[in-house]
Amino acid sequence: MARKPPTSDPIQDAPDVHPPQQAAAGLPAIGHTLGIAQQQMGLRRTALTLLKVNQKDGFDCPGCAWPEPGKRHRAEFCENGAKAVAEEATLRRVTPEFFDTHPVSELARRSGYWLGQQGRLTQPMYLAEGADHYVPVPWEQAFNIIAEELTSLASPDEAVFYTSGRTSNEAAFVYQLFAREFGTNNLPDCSNMCHESSGSALSETIGIGKGSVLLEDLYHADLIIVAGQNPGTNHPRMLSALEKAKSHGAKIVSINPLPEAGLQRFKNPQTARGLATGTPLADAFLQIRIGGDQALFRALNQLLLEAEDASPGSALDRTFIDQHTHGFDEFAATARTTDWNDVLHATGLARHDIEKLLGMTLRAKNIIVCWAMGLTQHKHAVPTIKEVVNYLLLRGNIGRPGAGVCPVRGHSNVQGDRTMGIFERPAPAFLDALEKEFGFAPPREHGLDVVRSIRALRDGRAKVFFAVGGNFVAATPDTHVTEDAMRRARLTVHVSTKLNRSHVVTGARALILPTLGRTEKDIQATGEQFVTVEDSMGMVHASRGTLEPADTQLLSETAIICRLARAVLGPDSVIPWHEFETDYDLIRDRISRVVPGFGDFNTKARRPAGFTLPHAPRDERRFPTSTGKANFTAAALEYPHVPEGRLLLQTLRSHDQFNTTIYGLDDRYRGIKGGRRVVLVHPDDAAAAGLADGTYADLISEWTDGTERRAEAFRVVHYPTPRGCAAAYYPETNVLVPLDHTADTSNTPATKSIIIRLEPAHESARDQEHPVTAPVTT
Ligand SMILES: Nc1nc2c(c(=O)[nH]1)N[C@H]1C(S)=C(S)[C@@H](COP(=O)(O)OP(=O)(O)OC[C@H]3O[C@@H](n4cnc5c(=O)[nH]c(N)nc54)[C@H](O)[C@@H]3O)O[C@H]1N2
Ligand SMILES: Nc1nc2c(c(=O)[nH]1)N[C@H]1C(S)=C(S)[C@@H](COP(=O)(O)OP(=O)(O)OC[C@H]3O[C@@H](n4cnc5c(=O)[nH]c(N)nc54)[C@H](O)[C@@H]3O)O[C@H]1N2
Ligand SMILES: [Mo]
């Protein structure tokens, strides 16, 4: 029988610290997976459910966006995918009686971990103005409340429609259609906090904001650079792909401030050898300082130019550069003046480390660079990624097998949601296509992204906040500012599977609309439906739930949006919302006429392996940029400047979480057990702050306008990180991130580079029980 959720909270956050591990996965991973899954689902359901993950007749894993191989293994999921499934397929339920017992004022003091552990939401719930308890509300009434608020706004732009990246293509398409027929482009999404910097950099340089490699390409690569990514925890199935690439002769380089376990050694749980000894994955580990990547790639590019000078024809692909690129001369002139004092200071690396990577580059015909949040969440993230593109362009590493750019996406359908038009700055061509297909005039002005939405709520310019999935107040920066902003809203609505903090930090009125998860059957008037998703490599395929819905009252996301649209837009709407709700094929027909690459969508979606979306640079070396070529860029060299006695803090994920969903309190590979309030620091930095390993420190962030933000009582952990660089988990540390601290161009919160100082924690704060993941007071 599935265990009961914890009843007491605050749960003691008491980290127990061991040396970090060298190897990832293996037997402990299997044991840990089954343990967590069984607690939530019981034994039989665990076995039945996990066998359907990522199978051709099953559902897409609700975890990360890593693609599935064509030939699937019987167990095509990973430890953390299994945790994501268990979290959704749990047998625990949040019922109206739960809300009767727990007033919102009490739930707001509970931790995110506790809230998530209560189980699946079962009925629409309504919090009236001034009330302290959510009460059950019939669906129709819920839609009428939203319609009443939306239609009384002075302008459609006073509403904000957020999406988290689990939403299916079908739901995403009808959602953006509804927002635009209603009259706004205010469609912020989690991508604004995630790979927006990749999208900005890639659109400008190669003409499409998506990665250019397919899974197969990894197996043809000679060199794979993994920069700013921790696949052992966040994309575990990528380790199998890297292992295979390595067996085909690829060299692998990890660029990271931390020695992440999975990249050091991988014990593939799908093979006997893997379980026994495992494979060392990385051939080289460059332990870079936080924010030093632009300098590293700039230096590599300079060395490549010099190697070409010394021996023409040896280092660069001149034919590619001449035929397919623009801006080489200006870029080369800038790269040639690179100051090595800057490079060594920014990276913390030795010159010979960088020269070693040059050697590997020169020996490799085909190169792929993979990256994730370690590159995207910095003030200078966009120029950093553009420098990676420069590096690949120099040797023609784009648009041929085994080579290319590989931004590894986060949420399982975050890339698909963008393809479906969830974007606050839609391309005019997309709006033209909507207009032609549906016959209404979509708004043309750009809408609000995540950070701008928070400002609009804070300043009273936005009054209704609607979210399909996600946990907005916990995932976004500047927790106190954001929570206050949310409380100023007239109405906040969340379409969710599980309870989270965003349900208890609400506007004057609030609604929780419970929805089906990806694991569940979706039955509509015309019969059982399936949905589609797009993975990190532009492959689209079907996902079919196999479990009975968590409750008979749940509606699918698509149904919720269609019914909402009817309630808000009324009979004047030009869109057949009711038909869309009853038959998702009708939605796919429209998508096939609006979104390039989706022709004959309904047929192709039914192919067992799905289909690949076109990608001009990858398929035909065509670069749809402003110049019609791939653009070299020459940005100024930037890196974080940290004042004396201060540290640069990166906020990252532990092994037992999926973003703001906390599965447990361990970070096994990093040796942390039973707690999350830890700060990983170099022993000399701890000593300089007068702190020993095991003592407690407050983290105080210092912002340029003189304001300070404090997070109390983190256990100091000596860790092999470069001097001056610290790490702590998100979302607890979002209190420290100033709202205005964002990446240039992409406006992504710069959550990987926060200037902090450490102070010994007050006795009182140290002894206080800190509710796990609840925001602390400043
Ligand atoms: N199990 C699990 N899977 C997930 C998620 C999850 O929370 N749990 N989240 C999903 C989502 S939405 C996303 S976006 C991805 C995130 O996947 P990742 O990007 O791997 O996630 P983070 O934990 O933020 O790790 C950032 C990595 O970059 C390194 N890093 C930090 N700063 C720098 C830097 O300046 N330079 C370099 N070179 N490295 C740096 C860190 O040490 C760390 O290894 O994972 C997805 N998959
Ligand atoms: N400091 C700091 N902040 C960060 C980051 C960081 O590295 N550091 N990373 C950023 C990144 S990369 C991202 S992507 C964002 C994540 O931001 P979000 O996507 O907003 O957050 P999640 O924690 O993934 O959302 C979890 C919630 O989604 C709901 N949910 C789960 N499955 C479903 C479903 O199938 N349907 C619906 N409707 N709801 C569902 C559940 O209620 C759950 O509580 O956070 C960002 N914030
Ligand atoms: Mo993400």
PDB file of N, CA and C and ligand atoms in Angstrom, residues 194 373 410 653, ligand 3:
ATOM      1  N   CYS A 194      14.778  29.905 -18.905  1.00  0.00           N
ATOM      2  CA  CYS A 194      15.480  28.646 -19.167  1.00  0.00           C
ATOM      3  C   CYS A 194      16.394  28.799 -20.393  1.00  0.00           C
ATOM      4  N   MET A 373      21.719  25.148 -18.433  1.00  0.00           N
ATOM      5  CA  MET A 373      21.550  26.370 -17.639  1.00  0.00           C
ATOM      6  C   MET A 373      22.858  27.035 -17.197  1.00  0.00           C
ATOM      7  N   GLY A 410      14.852  21.634 -21.114  1.00  0.00           N
ATOM      8  CA  GLY A 410      14.479  21.202 -19.784  1.00  0.00           C
ATOM      9  C   GLY A 410      13.198  20.407 -19.760  1.00  0.00           C
ATOM     10  N   ARG A 653      20.121  22.542  -9.322  1.00  0.00           N
ATOM     11  CA  ARG A 653      19.192  21.501  -8.922  1.00  0.00           C
ATOM     12  C   ARG A 653      19.903  20.403  -8.145  1.00  0.00           C
TER      13      ARG A 653
HETATM   14 MO    MO B   3      14.178  24.782 -17.631  1.00  0.00          MO
END
